[in-house]
PDB file of C-alpha atoms and ligand atoms in Angstrom:
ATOM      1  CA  UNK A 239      -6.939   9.069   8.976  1.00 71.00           C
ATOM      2  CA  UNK A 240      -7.273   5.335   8.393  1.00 80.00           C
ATOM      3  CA  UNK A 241      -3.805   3.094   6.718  1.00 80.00           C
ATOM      4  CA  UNK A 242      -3.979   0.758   4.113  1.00 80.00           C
ATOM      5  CA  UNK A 243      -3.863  -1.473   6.268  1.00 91.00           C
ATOM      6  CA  UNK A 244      -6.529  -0.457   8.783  1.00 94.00           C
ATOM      7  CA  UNK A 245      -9.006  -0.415   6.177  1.00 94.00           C
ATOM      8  CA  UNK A 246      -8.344  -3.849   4.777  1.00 94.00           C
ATOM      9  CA  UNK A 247      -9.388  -4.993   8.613  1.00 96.00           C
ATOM     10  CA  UNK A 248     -12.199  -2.120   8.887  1.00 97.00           C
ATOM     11  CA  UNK A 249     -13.541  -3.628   5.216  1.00 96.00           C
ATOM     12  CA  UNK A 250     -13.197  -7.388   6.281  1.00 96.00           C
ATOM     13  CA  UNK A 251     -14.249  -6.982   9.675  1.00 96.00           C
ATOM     14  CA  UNK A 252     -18.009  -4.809   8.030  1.00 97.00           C
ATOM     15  CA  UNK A 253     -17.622  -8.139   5.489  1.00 96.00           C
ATOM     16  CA  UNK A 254     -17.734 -11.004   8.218  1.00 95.00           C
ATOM     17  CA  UNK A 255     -20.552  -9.094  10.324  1.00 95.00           C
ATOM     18  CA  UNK A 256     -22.832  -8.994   7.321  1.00 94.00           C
ATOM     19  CA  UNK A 257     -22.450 -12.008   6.500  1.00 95.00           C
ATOM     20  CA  UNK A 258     -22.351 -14.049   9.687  1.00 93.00           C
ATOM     21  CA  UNK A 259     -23.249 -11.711  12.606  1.00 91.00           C
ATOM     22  CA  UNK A 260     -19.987 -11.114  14.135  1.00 92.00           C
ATOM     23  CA  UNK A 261     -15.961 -11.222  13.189  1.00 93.00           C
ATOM     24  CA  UNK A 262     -13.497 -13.609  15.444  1.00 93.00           C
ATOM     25  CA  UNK A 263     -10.344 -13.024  15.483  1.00 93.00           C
ATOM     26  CA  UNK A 264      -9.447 -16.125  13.687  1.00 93.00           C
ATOM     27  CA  UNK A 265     -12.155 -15.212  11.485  1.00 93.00           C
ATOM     28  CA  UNK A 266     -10.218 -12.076  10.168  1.00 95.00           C
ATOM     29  CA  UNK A 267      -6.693 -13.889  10.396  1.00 94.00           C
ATOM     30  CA  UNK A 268      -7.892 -16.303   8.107  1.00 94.00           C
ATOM     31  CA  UNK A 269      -9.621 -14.034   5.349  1.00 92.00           C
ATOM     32  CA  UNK A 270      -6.209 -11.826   5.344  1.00 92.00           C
ATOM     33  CA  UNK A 271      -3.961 -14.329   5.464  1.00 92.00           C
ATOM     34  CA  UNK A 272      -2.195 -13.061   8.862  1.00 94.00           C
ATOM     35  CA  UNK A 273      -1.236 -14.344  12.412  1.00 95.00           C
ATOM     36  CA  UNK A 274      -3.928 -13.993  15.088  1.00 94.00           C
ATOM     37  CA  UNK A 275      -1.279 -11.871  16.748  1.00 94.00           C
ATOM     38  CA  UNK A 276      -1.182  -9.098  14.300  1.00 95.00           C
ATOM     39  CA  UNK A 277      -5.369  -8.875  14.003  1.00 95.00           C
ATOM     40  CA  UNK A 278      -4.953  -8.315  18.078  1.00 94.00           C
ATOM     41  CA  UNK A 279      -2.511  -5.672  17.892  1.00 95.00           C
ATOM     42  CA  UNK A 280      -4.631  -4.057  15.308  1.00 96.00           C
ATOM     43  CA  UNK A 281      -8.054  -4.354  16.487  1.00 96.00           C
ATOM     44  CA  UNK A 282      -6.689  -2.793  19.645  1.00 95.00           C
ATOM     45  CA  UNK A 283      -5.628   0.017  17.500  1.00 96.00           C
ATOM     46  CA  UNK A 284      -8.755   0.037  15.658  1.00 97.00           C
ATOM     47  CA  UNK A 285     -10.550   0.353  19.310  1.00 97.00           C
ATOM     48  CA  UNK A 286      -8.663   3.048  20.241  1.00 97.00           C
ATOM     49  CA  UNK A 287      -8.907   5.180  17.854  1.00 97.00           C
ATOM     50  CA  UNK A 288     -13.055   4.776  18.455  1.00 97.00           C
ATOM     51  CA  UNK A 289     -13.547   2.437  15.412  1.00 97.00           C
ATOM     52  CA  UNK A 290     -14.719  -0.851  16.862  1.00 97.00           C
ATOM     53  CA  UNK A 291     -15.249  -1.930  20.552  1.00 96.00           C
ATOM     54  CA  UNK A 292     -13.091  -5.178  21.466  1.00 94.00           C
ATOM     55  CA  UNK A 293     -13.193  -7.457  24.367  1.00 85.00           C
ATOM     56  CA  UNK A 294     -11.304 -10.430  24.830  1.00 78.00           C
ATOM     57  CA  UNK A 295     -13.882 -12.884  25.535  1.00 79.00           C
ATOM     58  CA  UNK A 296     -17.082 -11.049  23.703  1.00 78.00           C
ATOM     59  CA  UNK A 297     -15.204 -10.497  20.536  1.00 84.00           C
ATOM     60  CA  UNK A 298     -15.944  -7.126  18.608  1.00 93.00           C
ATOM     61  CA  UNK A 299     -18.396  -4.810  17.735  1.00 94.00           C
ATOM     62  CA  UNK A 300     -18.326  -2.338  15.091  1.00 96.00           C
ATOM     63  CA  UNK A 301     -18.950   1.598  16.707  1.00 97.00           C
ATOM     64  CA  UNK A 302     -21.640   3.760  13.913  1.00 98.00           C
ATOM     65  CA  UNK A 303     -18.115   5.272  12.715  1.00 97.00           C
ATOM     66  CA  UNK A 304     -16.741   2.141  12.082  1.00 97.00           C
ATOM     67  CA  UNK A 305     -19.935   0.816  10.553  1.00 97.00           C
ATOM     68  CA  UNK A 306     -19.854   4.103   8.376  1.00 97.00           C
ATOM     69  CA  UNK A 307     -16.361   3.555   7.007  1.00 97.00           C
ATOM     70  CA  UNK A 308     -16.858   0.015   6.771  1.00 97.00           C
ATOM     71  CA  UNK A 309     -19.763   0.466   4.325  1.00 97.00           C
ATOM     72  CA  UNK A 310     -17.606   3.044   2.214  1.00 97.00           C
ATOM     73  CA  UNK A 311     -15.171   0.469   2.018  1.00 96.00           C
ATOM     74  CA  UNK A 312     -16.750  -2.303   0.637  1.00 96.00           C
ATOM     75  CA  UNK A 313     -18.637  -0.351  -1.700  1.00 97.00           C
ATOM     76  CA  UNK A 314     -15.653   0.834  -3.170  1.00 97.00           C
ATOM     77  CA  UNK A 315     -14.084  -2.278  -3.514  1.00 96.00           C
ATOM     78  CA  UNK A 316     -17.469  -3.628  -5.204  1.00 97.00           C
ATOM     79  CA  UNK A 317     -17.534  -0.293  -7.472  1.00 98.00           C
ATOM     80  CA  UNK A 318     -13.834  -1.023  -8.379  1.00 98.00           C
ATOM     81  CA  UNK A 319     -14.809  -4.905  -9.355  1.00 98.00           C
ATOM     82  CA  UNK A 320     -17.639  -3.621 -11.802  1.00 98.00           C
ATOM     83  CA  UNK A 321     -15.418  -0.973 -12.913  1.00 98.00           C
ATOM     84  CA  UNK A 322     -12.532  -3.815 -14.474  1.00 98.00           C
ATOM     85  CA  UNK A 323     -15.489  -5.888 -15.138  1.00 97.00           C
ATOM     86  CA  UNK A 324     -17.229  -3.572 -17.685  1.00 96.00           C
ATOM     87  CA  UNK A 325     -13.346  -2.712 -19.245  1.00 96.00           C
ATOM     88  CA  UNK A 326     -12.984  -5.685 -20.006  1.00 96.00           C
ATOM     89  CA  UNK A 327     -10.158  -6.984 -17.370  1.00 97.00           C
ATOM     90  CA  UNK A 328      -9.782 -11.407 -17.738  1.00 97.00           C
ATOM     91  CA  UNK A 329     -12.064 -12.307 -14.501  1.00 97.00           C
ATOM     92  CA  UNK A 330      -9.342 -14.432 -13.102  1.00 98.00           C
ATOM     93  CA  UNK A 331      -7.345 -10.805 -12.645  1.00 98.00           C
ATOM     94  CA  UNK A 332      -9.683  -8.470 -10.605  1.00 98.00           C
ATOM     95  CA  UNK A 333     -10.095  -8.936  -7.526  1.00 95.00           C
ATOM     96  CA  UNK A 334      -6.525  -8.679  -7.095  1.00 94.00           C
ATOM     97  CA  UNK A 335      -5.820  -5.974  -9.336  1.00 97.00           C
ATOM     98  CA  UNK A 336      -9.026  -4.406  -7.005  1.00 96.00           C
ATOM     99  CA  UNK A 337      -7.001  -4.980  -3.650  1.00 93.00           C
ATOM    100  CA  UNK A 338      -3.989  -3.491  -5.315  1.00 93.00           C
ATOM    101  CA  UNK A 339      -5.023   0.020  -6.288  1.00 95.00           C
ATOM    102  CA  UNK A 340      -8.345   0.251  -3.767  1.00 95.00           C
ATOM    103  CA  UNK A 341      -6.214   2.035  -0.998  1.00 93.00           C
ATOM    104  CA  UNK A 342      -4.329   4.367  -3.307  1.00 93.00           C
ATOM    105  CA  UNK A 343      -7.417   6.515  -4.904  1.00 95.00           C
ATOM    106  CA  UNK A 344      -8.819   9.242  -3.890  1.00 95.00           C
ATOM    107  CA  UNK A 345     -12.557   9.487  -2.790  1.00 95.00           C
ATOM    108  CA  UNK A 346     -13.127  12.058  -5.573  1.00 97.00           C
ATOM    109  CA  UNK A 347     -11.570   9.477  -8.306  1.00 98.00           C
ATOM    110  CA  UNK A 348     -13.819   7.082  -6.753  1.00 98.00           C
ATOM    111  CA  UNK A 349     -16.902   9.462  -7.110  1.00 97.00           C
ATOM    112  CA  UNK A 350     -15.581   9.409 -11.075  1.00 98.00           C
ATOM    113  CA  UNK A 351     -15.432   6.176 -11.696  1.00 98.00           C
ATOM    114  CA  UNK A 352     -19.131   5.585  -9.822  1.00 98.00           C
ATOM    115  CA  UNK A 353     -20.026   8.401 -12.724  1.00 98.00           C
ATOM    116  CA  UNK A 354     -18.225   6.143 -15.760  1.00 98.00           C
ATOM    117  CA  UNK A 355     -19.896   2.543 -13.928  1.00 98.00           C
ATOM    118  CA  UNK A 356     -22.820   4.407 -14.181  1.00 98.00           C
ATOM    119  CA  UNK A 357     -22.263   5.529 -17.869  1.00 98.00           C
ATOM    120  CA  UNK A 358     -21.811   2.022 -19.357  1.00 97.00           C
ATOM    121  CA  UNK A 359     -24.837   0.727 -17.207  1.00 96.00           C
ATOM    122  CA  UNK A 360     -27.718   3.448 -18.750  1.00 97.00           C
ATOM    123  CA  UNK A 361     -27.067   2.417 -22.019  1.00 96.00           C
ATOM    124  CA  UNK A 362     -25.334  -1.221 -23.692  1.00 94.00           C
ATOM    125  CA  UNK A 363     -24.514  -0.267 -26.699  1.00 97.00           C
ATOM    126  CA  UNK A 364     -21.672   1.444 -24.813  1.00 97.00           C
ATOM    127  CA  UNK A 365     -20.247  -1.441 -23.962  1.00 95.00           C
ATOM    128  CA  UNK A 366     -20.616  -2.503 -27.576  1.00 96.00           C
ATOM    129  CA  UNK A 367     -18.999  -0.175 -28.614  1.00 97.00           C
ATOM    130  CA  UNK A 368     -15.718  -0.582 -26.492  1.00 97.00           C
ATOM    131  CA  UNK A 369     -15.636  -4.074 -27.116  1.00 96.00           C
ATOM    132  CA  UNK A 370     -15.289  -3.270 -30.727  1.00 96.00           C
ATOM    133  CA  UNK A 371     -12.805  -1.092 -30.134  1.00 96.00           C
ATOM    134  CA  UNK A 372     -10.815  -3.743 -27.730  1.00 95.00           C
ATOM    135  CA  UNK A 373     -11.271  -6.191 -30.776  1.00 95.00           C
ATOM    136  CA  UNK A 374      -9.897  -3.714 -33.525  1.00 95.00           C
ATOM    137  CA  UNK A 375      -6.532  -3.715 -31.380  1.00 95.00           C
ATOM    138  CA  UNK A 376      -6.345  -6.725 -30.494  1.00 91.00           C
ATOM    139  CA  UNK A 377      -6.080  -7.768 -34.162  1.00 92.00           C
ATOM    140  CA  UNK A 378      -3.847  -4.331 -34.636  1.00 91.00           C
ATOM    141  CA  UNK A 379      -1.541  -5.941 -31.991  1.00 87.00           C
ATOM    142  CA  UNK A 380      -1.335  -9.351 -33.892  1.00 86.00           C
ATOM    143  CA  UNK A 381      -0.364  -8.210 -36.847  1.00 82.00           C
ATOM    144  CA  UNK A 382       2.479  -6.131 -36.062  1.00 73.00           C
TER     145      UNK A 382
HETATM  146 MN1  LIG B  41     -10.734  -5.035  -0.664  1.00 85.20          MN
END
């Protein structure tokens, strides 16, 4: 079973690999915002528990089950972005509404929302028609 807080270094970690080739550890301190300290203490946990391979002076490489989880990760943080996106949530708000419920779902209410993403992208005039609806309470809302 992976934290909260593993997965937000698992999901980074996957993040910095695709996009440059490989994670440092300053690297990850610096996209969450922690001490180097704490991103050694936890990629040591994440190596033992068979998640990455870490060596001091050869940095880190992701293991297939970390790569696996990794990839779930970051697709369910993308899913989750689309998901406030197409509801309508102010741009400004979602990514860190996204890394404030992300952890606490379940796969299965994941799988759901994939279904309802899915829902509004086969056909616009859904998302027509919720935008009209958003627009009849909005003006509901101003007048009382
Ligand atoms: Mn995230």
């Amino acid at each position: 079973m992976t934290t909260p807080s593993m997965e937000d270094y698992i999901e980074q970690i996957y993040m910095l690999i695709e996009e440059k080739g490989y994670a440092r550890v300053s690297d990850i301190a610096e996209a969450l915002a922690v001490h180097p300290s704490s991103v050694t203490k936890m990629v040591q946990k994440l190596d033992k528990d068979e998640y990455l391979i870490y060596e001091k002076y050869r940095g880190l490489i992701l293991t297939p089950k970390g790569k696996k989880i990794g990839k779930r990760l970051v697709y369910r943080h993308e899913l989750l972005e689309q998901f406030l996106r197409i509801i309508g949530v102010d741009e400004e708000k979602i990514y860190d509404d996204v890394e404030g419920i992300e952890h606490h779902l379940s796969w299965n209410s994941i799988d759901r929302i994939g279904d309802l993403v899915q829902f509004f992208e086969e056909n616009d005039e859904r998302s027509v028609q919720l935008k009209a609806i958003q627009k009849k309470n909005e003006q509901t809302n101003q007048e009382s």
